[in-house]
Short mmCIF file of C-alpha atoms and ligand atoms in Angstrom, two decimals:
data_model
loop_
_atom_site.label_atom_id
_atom_site.label_comp_id
_atom_site.label_asym_id
_atom_site.label_seq_id
_atom_site.Cartn_x
_atom_site.Cartn_y
_atom_site.Cartn_z
CA UNK B 29 79.20 85.72 113.29
CA UNK B 30 82.02 82.73 115.53
CA UNK B 31 83.53 80.47 114.88
CA UNK B 32 84.26 76.85 116.74
CA UNK B 33 87.47 76.97 117.18
CA UNK B 34 89.69 79.15 118.64
CA UNK B 35 92.44 78.99 116.54
CA UNK B 36 93.34 78.63 112.49
CA UNK B 37 96.24 76.60 111.92
CA UNK B 38 94.41 74.20 109.65
CA UNK B 39 91.44 74.45 107.46
CA UNK B 40 89.89 71.00 108.78
CA UNK B 41 89.53 73.64 112.03
CA UNK B 42 85.73 74.80 110.13
CA UNK B 43 83.00 73.35 109.41
CA UNK B 44 81.37 73.68 105.86
CA UNK B 45 79.24 76.36 106.66
CA UNK B 46 81.90 78.39 108.73
CA UNK B 47 83.84 78.01 105.50
CA UNK B 48 81.09 79.11 103.04
CA UNK B 49 80.56 81.99 105.63
CA UNK B 50 83.45 83.75 105.40
CA UNK B 51 83.73 83.80 101.68
CA UNK B 52 80.91 85.41 101.80
CA UNK B 53 81.76 87.66 104.22
CA UNK B 54 85.46 88.35 102.97
CA UNK B 55 83.40 89.23 98.97
CA UNK B 56 81.11 91.39 101.65
CA UNK B 57 84.07 93.63 103.28
CA UNK B 58 85.53 94.13 99.71
CA UNK B 59 82.39 95.20 98.71
CA UNK B 60 82.53 97.77 101.23
CA UNK B 61 86.30 99.21 101.56
CA UNK B 62 85.53 99.71 98.03
CA UNK B 63 82.63 102.05 98.25
CA UNK B 64 84.54 103.24 101.23
CA UNK B 65 81.80 102.24 103.82
CA UNK B 66 84.91 100.21 105.50
CA UNK B 67 83.62 99.85 109.16
CA UNK B 68 85.69 100.07 112.38
CA UNK B 69 85.07 97.07 113.51
CA UNK B 70 88.22 95.41 115.27
CA UNK B 71 89.14 99.15 117.46
CA UNK B 72 91.30 99.01 119.85
CA UNK B 73 92.80 94.66 118.94
CA UNK B 74 95.81 94.00 118.06
CA UNK B 75 97.43 91.60 115.86
CA UNK B 76 101.16 90.21 117.29
CA UNK B 77 102.64 88.75 114.12
CA UNK B 78 105.81 86.47 113.75
CA UNK B 79 107.87 85.63 110.88
CA UNK B 80 110.69 82.72 111.05
CA UNK B 81 110.40 83.20 107.54
CA UNK B 82 110.66 86.14 104.99
CA UNK B 83 107.01 87.77 103.68
CA UNK B 84 105.67 90.20 101.13
CA UNK B 85 101.95 89.16 101.20
CA UNK B 86 101.26 87.65 104.27
CA UNK B 87 103.19 90.37 105.95
CA UNK B 88 101.57 93.63 104.83
CA UNK B 89 97.99 92.17 104.01
CA UNK B 90 97.43 91.34 108.11
CA UNK B 91 99.29 94.24 108.73
CA UNK B 92 96.78 96.89 106.59
CA UNK B 93 93.86 95.09 107.07
CA UNK B 94 94.66 94.91 111.05
CA UNK B 95 94.91 98.95 110.48
CA UNK B 96 91.35 99.52 107.78
CA UNK B 97 90.09 97.17 110.47
CA UNK B 98 90.73 100.27 113.34
CA UNK B 99 93.54 98.67 115.25
CA UNK B 100 96.68 97.43 114.37
CA UNK B 101 99.83 94.78 114.16
CA UNK B 102 103.07 94.78 115.68
CA UNK B 103 105.70 92.56 113.61
CA UNK B 104 108.25 90.70 115.18
CA UNK B 105 110.78 88.44 113.45
CA UNK B 106 111.66 86.25 115.71
CA UNK B 107 115.38 86.27 115.60
CA UNK B 108 114.54 89.60 117.56
CA UNK B 109 112.64 87.50 120.12
CA UNK B 110 113.51 85.71 122.97
CA UNK B 111 112.53 82.36 121.98
CA UNK B 112 115.49 83.00 119.61
CA UNK B 113 117.74 83.15 122.85
CA UNK B 114 116.50 79.58 124.23
CA UNK B 115 113.01 80.84 126.28
CA UNK B 116 110.53 78.52 125.79
CA UNK B 117 107.67 78.82 123.06
CA UNK B 118 104.95 78.15 126.29
CA UNK B 119 106.37 80.99 128.08
CA UNK B 120 106.40 83.35 125.36
CA UNK B 121 102.56 82.19 124.27
CA UNK B 122 100.97 83.21 127.82
CA UNK B 123 103.25 86.71 127.90
CA UNK B 124 102.08 87.66 124.54
CA UNK B 125 98.61 87.04 125.95
CA UNK B 126 98.18 89.74 128.44
CA UNK B 127 99.31 91.82 125.94
CA UNK B 128 97.58 91.20 122.34
CA UNK B 129 94.55 90.19 120.80
CA UNK B 130 95.80 87.64 118.50
CA UNK B 131 98.54 86.20 116.75
CA UNK B 132 99.84 85.65 113.66
CA UNK B 133 102.96 83.10 113.42
CA UNK B 134 104.55 81.90 110.06
CA UNK B 135 106.95 79.07 111.08
CA UNK B 136 109.16 76.30 109.82
CA UNK B 137 107.74 73.73 111.69
CA UNK B 138 103.80 73.34 112.16
CA UNK B 139 104.34 71.69 115.19
CA UNK B 140 105.59 74.81 117.31
CA UNK B 141 101.98 76.45 116.07
CA UNK B 142 100.20 73.61 117.92
CA UNK B 143 102.21 74.35 120.94
CA UNK B 144 101.96 78.33 120.39
CA UNK B 145 98.17 78.21 119.98
CA UNK B 146 97.37 75.06 123.28
CA UNK B 147 99.38 77.63 125.34
CA UNK B 148 97.67 81.01 124.02
CA UNK B 149 94.17 82.16 125.34
CA UNK B 150 93.60 84.72 122.39
CA UNK B 151 93.31 83.37 118.51
CA UNK B 152 95.93 81.90 116.64
CA UNK B 153 96.17 81.88 113.22
CA UNK B 154 98.46 80.09 110.77
CA UNK B 155 100.62 82.31 108.56
CA UNK B 156 102.44 79.05 106.70
CA UNK B 157 104.04 76.49 108.29
CA UNK B 158 106.01 73.50 105.97
CA UNK B 159 102.81 71.49 106.36
CA UNK B 160 99.87 73.61 105.62
CA UNK B 161 98.89 77.68 104.54
CA UNK B 162 95.25 78.29 105.55
CA UNK B 163 95.12 82.07 104.73
CA UNK B 164 96.22 81.42 101.11
CA UNK B 165 93.60 79.24 100.45
CA UNK B 166 90.61 81.31 102.00
CA UNK B 167 91.46 83.69 99.82
CA UNK B 168 92.05 81.36 97.11
CA UNK B 169 88.17 80.29 97.40
CA UNK B 170 86.66 83.54 97.60
CA UNK B 171 88.61 84.49 94.46
CA UNK B 172 87.37 81.47 92.95
CA UNK B 173 83.33 82.61 93.94
CA UNK B 174 83.87 85.49 92.50
CA UNK B 175 85.02 85.07 89.47
CA UNK B 176 83.35 81.21 88.88
CA UNK B 177 79.72 82.73 90.73
CA UNK B 178 79.81 79.41 92.86
CA UNK B 179 82.14 76.62 94.31
CA UNK B 180 80.18 73.31 94.40
CA UNK B 181 80.83 71.58 91.64
CA UNK B 182 83.65 72.83 90.09
CA UNK B 183 87.30 71.05 89.22
CA UNK B 184 90.57 71.92 90.80
CA UNK B 185 93.57 71.30 88.91
CA UNK B 186 97.34 71.24 91.07
CA UNK B 187 99.91 70.71 89.41
CA UNK B 188 103.36 70.03 90.43
CA UNK B 189 104.51 69.75 94.37
CA UNK B 190 101.90 68.68 96.72
CA UNK B 191 103.20 71.50 99.38
CA UNK B 192 101.73 73.54 102.11
CA UNK B 193 99.44 75.45 100.05
CA UNK B 194 98.98 71.88 98.32
CA UNK B 195 97.76 70.34 102.00
CA UNK B 196 95.59 73.19 102.67
CA UNK B 197 93.85 73.33 99.18
CA UNK B 198 93.03 69.86 99.31
CA UNK B 199 90.66 70.92 102.69
CA UNK B 200 89.86 73.96 100.76
CA UNK B 201 87.79 71.78 97.91
CA UNK B 202 86.50 69.51 100.56
CA UNK B 203 84.56 72.29 102.35
CA UNK B 204 83.23 72.96 99.17
CA UNK B 205 82.40 70.52 97.71
CA UNK B 206 84.99 71.67 94.51
CA UNK B 207 86.87 68.39 93.25
CA UNK B 208 90.58 68.13 92.51
CA UNK B 209 92.80 66.41 90.62
CA UNK B 210 96.75 66.19 91.92
CA UNK B 211 99.69 65.99 89.84
CA UNK B 212 102.74 64.98 91.20
CA UNK B 213 106.01 62.99 90.44
CA UNK B 214 106.31 60.28 92.57
CA UNK B 215 107.42 60.81 95.92
CA UNK B 216 106.24 64.72 95.99
CA UNK B 217 102.74 63.60 97.24
CA UNK B 218 100.02 65.65 99.06
CA UNK B 219 100.41 64.70 103.00
CA UNK B 220 98.89 61.47 102.98
CA UNK B 221 96.51 62.21 106.31
CA UNK B 222 95.06 65.28 104.39
CA UNK B 223 94.46 63.06 101.24
CA UNK B 224 92.52 60.89 103.08
CA UNK B 225 90.39 63.22 105.34
CA UNK B 226 90.01 65.27 101.76
CA UNK B 227 88.08 62.43 99.71
CA UNK B 228 86.00 61.04 102.44
CA UNK B 229 84.43 64.48 101.64
CA UNK B 230 84.95 64.67 98.00
CA UNK B 231 86.73 63.63 94.94
CA UNK B 232 90.18 63.59 95.41
CA UNK B 233 92.64 62.03 92.61
CA UNK B 234 96.15 61.59 92.73
CA UNK B 235 97.86 60.99 89.10
CA UNK B 236 101.90 61.68 88.15
CA UNK B 237 100.16 62.47 84.20
CA UNK B 238 99.66 66.70 84.54
CA UNK B 239 97.65 66.55 81.38
CA UNK B 240 95.54 64.02 82.58
CA UNK B 241 94.62 66.59 85.98
CA UNK B 242 94.18 69.19 84.09
CA UNK B 243 91.76 67.83 81.41
CA UNK B 244 88.55 69.67 82.16
CA UNK B 245 89.43 71.67 84.76
CA UNK B 246 87.92 75.04 85.59
CA UNK B 247 90.70 76.35 87.65
CA UNK B 248 94.32 75.34 87.59
CA UNK B 249 97.41 76.22 90.41
CA UNK B 250 100.64 75.13 91.02
CA UNK B 251 103.91 76.72 93.30
CA UNK B 252 107.12 77.38 93.64
CA UNK B 253 108.99 73.39 93.07
CA UNK B 254 111.36 74.89 95.78
CA UNK B 255 109.14 76.20 98.96
CA UNK B 256 110.89 78.30 101.87
CA UNK B 257 111.70 74.97 104.07
CA UNK B 258 113.03 73.28 101.33
CA UNK B 259 116.54 72.86 101.37
CA UNK B 260 117.61 70.32 98.22
CA UNK B 261 119.22 72.65 95.40
CA UNK B 262 118.53 70.23 92.81
CA UNK B 263 115.09 70.25 94.09
CA UNK B 264 113.39 72.15 90.76
CA UNK B 265 114.87 69.26 88.27
CA UNK B 266 112.83 66.82 89.49
CA UNK B 267 109.92 68.38 88.35
CA UNK B 268 110.87 69.77 85.02
CA UNK B 269 109.98 70.27 82.01
CA UNK B 270 107.06 67.70 82.27
CA UNK B 271 105.14 69.83 85.39
CA UNK B 272 105.54 73.60 84.30
CA UNK B 273 101.98 75.43 83.61
CA UNK B 274 102.42 76.42 80.20
CA UNK B 275 99.79 77.72 77.41
CA UNK B 276 100.03 74.07 75.73
CA UNK B 277 99.34 72.27 79.52
CA UNK B 278 97.14 75.30 79.82
CA UNK B 279 94.45 74.62 76.47
CA UNK B 280 93.71 70.44 78.15
CA UNK B 281 91.69 73.24 80.68
CA UNK B 282 88.24 74.50 80.50
CA UNK B 283 87.91 76.93 77.91
CA UNK B 284 87.42 79.73 80.58
CA UNK B 285 89.90 78.11 82.93
CA UNK B 286 91.67 79.98 85.19
CA UNK B 287 95.61 79.71 86.34
CA UNK B 288 95.68 80.82 89.83
CA UNK B 289 99.22 81.07 91.74
CA UNK B 290 99.69 81.55 95.51
CA UNK B 291 103.51 84.25 94.82
CA UNK B 292 106.02 84.59 94.63
CA UNK B 293 106.50 82.44 91.26
CA UNK B 294 109.58 82.13 88.94
CA UNK B 295 108.68 82.65 85.73
CA UNK B 296 110.22 79.61 83.18
CA UNK B 297 110.34 77.17 86.20
CA UNK B 298 106.46 76.09 87.67
CA UNK B 299 105.01 78.66 85.17
CA UNK B 300 105.67 80.12 82.27
CA UNK B 301 105.44 84.06 81.22
CA UNK B 302 102.16 83.62 78.92
CA UNK B 303 100.42 81.82 81.56
CA UNK B 304 100.98 83.60 84.28
CA UNK B 305 101.06 86.98 82.68
CA UNK B 306 97.83 86.02 80.11
CA UNK B 307 94.33 86.58 80.36
CA UNK B 308 93.59 83.47 82.02
CA UNK B 309 95.54 84.72 85.28
CA UNK B 310 93.62 86.11 88.12
CA UNK B 311 97.30 86.08 90.59
CA UNK B 312 96.62 89.80 91.29
CA UNK B 313 93.68 89.33 92.50
CA UNK B 314 94.29 86.54 94.41
CA UNK B 315 97.58 88.36 96.53
CA UNK B 316 94.21 91.33 97.15
CA UNK B 317 92.17 89.06 98.39
CA UNK B 318 94.50 88.03 100.63
CA UNK B 319 93.42 91.31 102.81
CA UNK B 320 89.96 91.29 102.35
CA UNK B 321 89.29 87.45 103.21
CA UNK B 322 92.09 87.86 106.24
CA UNK B 323 90.00 90.78 107.83
CA UNK B 324 87.39 88.79 107.42
CA UNK B 325 89.25 85.52 109.64
CA UNK B 326 90.23 88.12 112.15
CA UNK B 327 87.02 89.65 112.71
CA UNK B 328 85.21 86.13 113.12
CA UNK B 329 88.01 85.01 115.44
CA UNK B 330 88.92 88.20 117.65
CA UNK B 331 85.05 89.48 117.51
CA UNK B 332 83.91 85.16 118.95
N1 CP W 407 101.65 84.08 99.33
C1 CP W 407 102.36 84.37 99.85
O1 CP W 407 101.91 83.46 101.42
O2 CP W 407 103.18 85.35 99.63
P1 CP W 407 104.17 86.05 101.32
O3 CP W 407 105.25 85.19 101.18
O4 CP W 407 104.94 87.18 100.76
O5 CP W 407 103.65 86.01 102.16
N1 NVA W 408 105.05 77.01 99.47
C1 NVA W 408 105.92 78.20 99.53
C2 NVA W 408 104.49 79.12 99.40
C3 NVA W 408 105.04 80.61 99.69
C4 NVA W 408 103.81 81.61 100.13
C5 NVA W 408 106.27 78.16 100.36
O1 NVA W 408 106.19 77.55 101.92
O2 NVA W 408 107.55 78.66 100.09
#
C-alpha cells in the first residue's frame, strides 16, 4: 500500500481510490486490534509530533497508534524547541529528517506545514492547521462507512462555522461522491477555492439556512463556533440561536441520520446535550476511529 503523496497536508492530495483504500484499511486494522491480531507493521519506526496548540485526541491517538504498530512517538511542544527562539522551519525540518521517520504537526498557520513538508525528506502529516484537519476527516469517513455501510450518494449536512474541519469535510465528500449541504452565517463560509474544487467532483450546496441543509440528511455535522485560532470573543454570538444543532433541527434529517462532532464540544452552544449525548450521536466512535485511521495513514506513508 502506497500513496502517491509524500505528505498528508490536505485530503486534496489523495485520489478517490487512495481515500477509499485508507478507509477500508482503517476498518481492517480496527477489526484486527479487537481480535488481538494487531501486527508490528512499523517496528522500530518513530513519529515526531509538534504541537503549537493543545490537543487531547490527536496527541493520544497518534502516540498510542505508533505504540500499537511496534514503533514509538515523541511529543514536542513548539515552545520547547529552538523554533521558539528563531531557528528556521527549514533547519528544523532537515534536522528532524535525520532522526525520525515521520513528522506530525499541529500548527496555527498552514503555510508552516507546507514549509516543513518542503524541507523534510520524510512524510509530514497535518494534525490540524487554521485551514484543514485531514486526519479528523479520515476518522469521520471511516465512521460513516461503518455505520452506513457505504459512502457514495449519502447526504452530509454541515451546520455552523465553515472552518478548517469543514474545509477538509468538503474534500472527504468530493473523494467519496457524497453530497454536502453547508449552512453558515454570511461571512463564515468555507474556503472558496476548496468549495470550487469540491463542486468539480460532487454536489456542494452553500446556504445560510440550517433547516434547508439538514433536510433529508444522512449525516449531520457541526463543530465549535470558536476554533483555537479564532480570537474574537464575540464570535459565538453570531451563530446563536440559529445554527445550534438541537433536537428540533435533527428531526428534519432522515430518521436514521447520525450526528457527528470532531470534539471538543461545547454543549448548549453549537449542539445541545439532547443531540450529542442522544441516540443518533456517534461521537465516541468518531473519536476512537482517530486511532485506527491514523494507524492506516502511518502505515501507508511510512512503509511507502
Ligand atoms: N478532534 C481533535 O482533533 O481533537 P483534539 O483537539 O483533542 O486533538
Ligand atoms: N475547529 C477546531 C477543531 C478542534 C479539533 C479548532 O480548530 O479548534
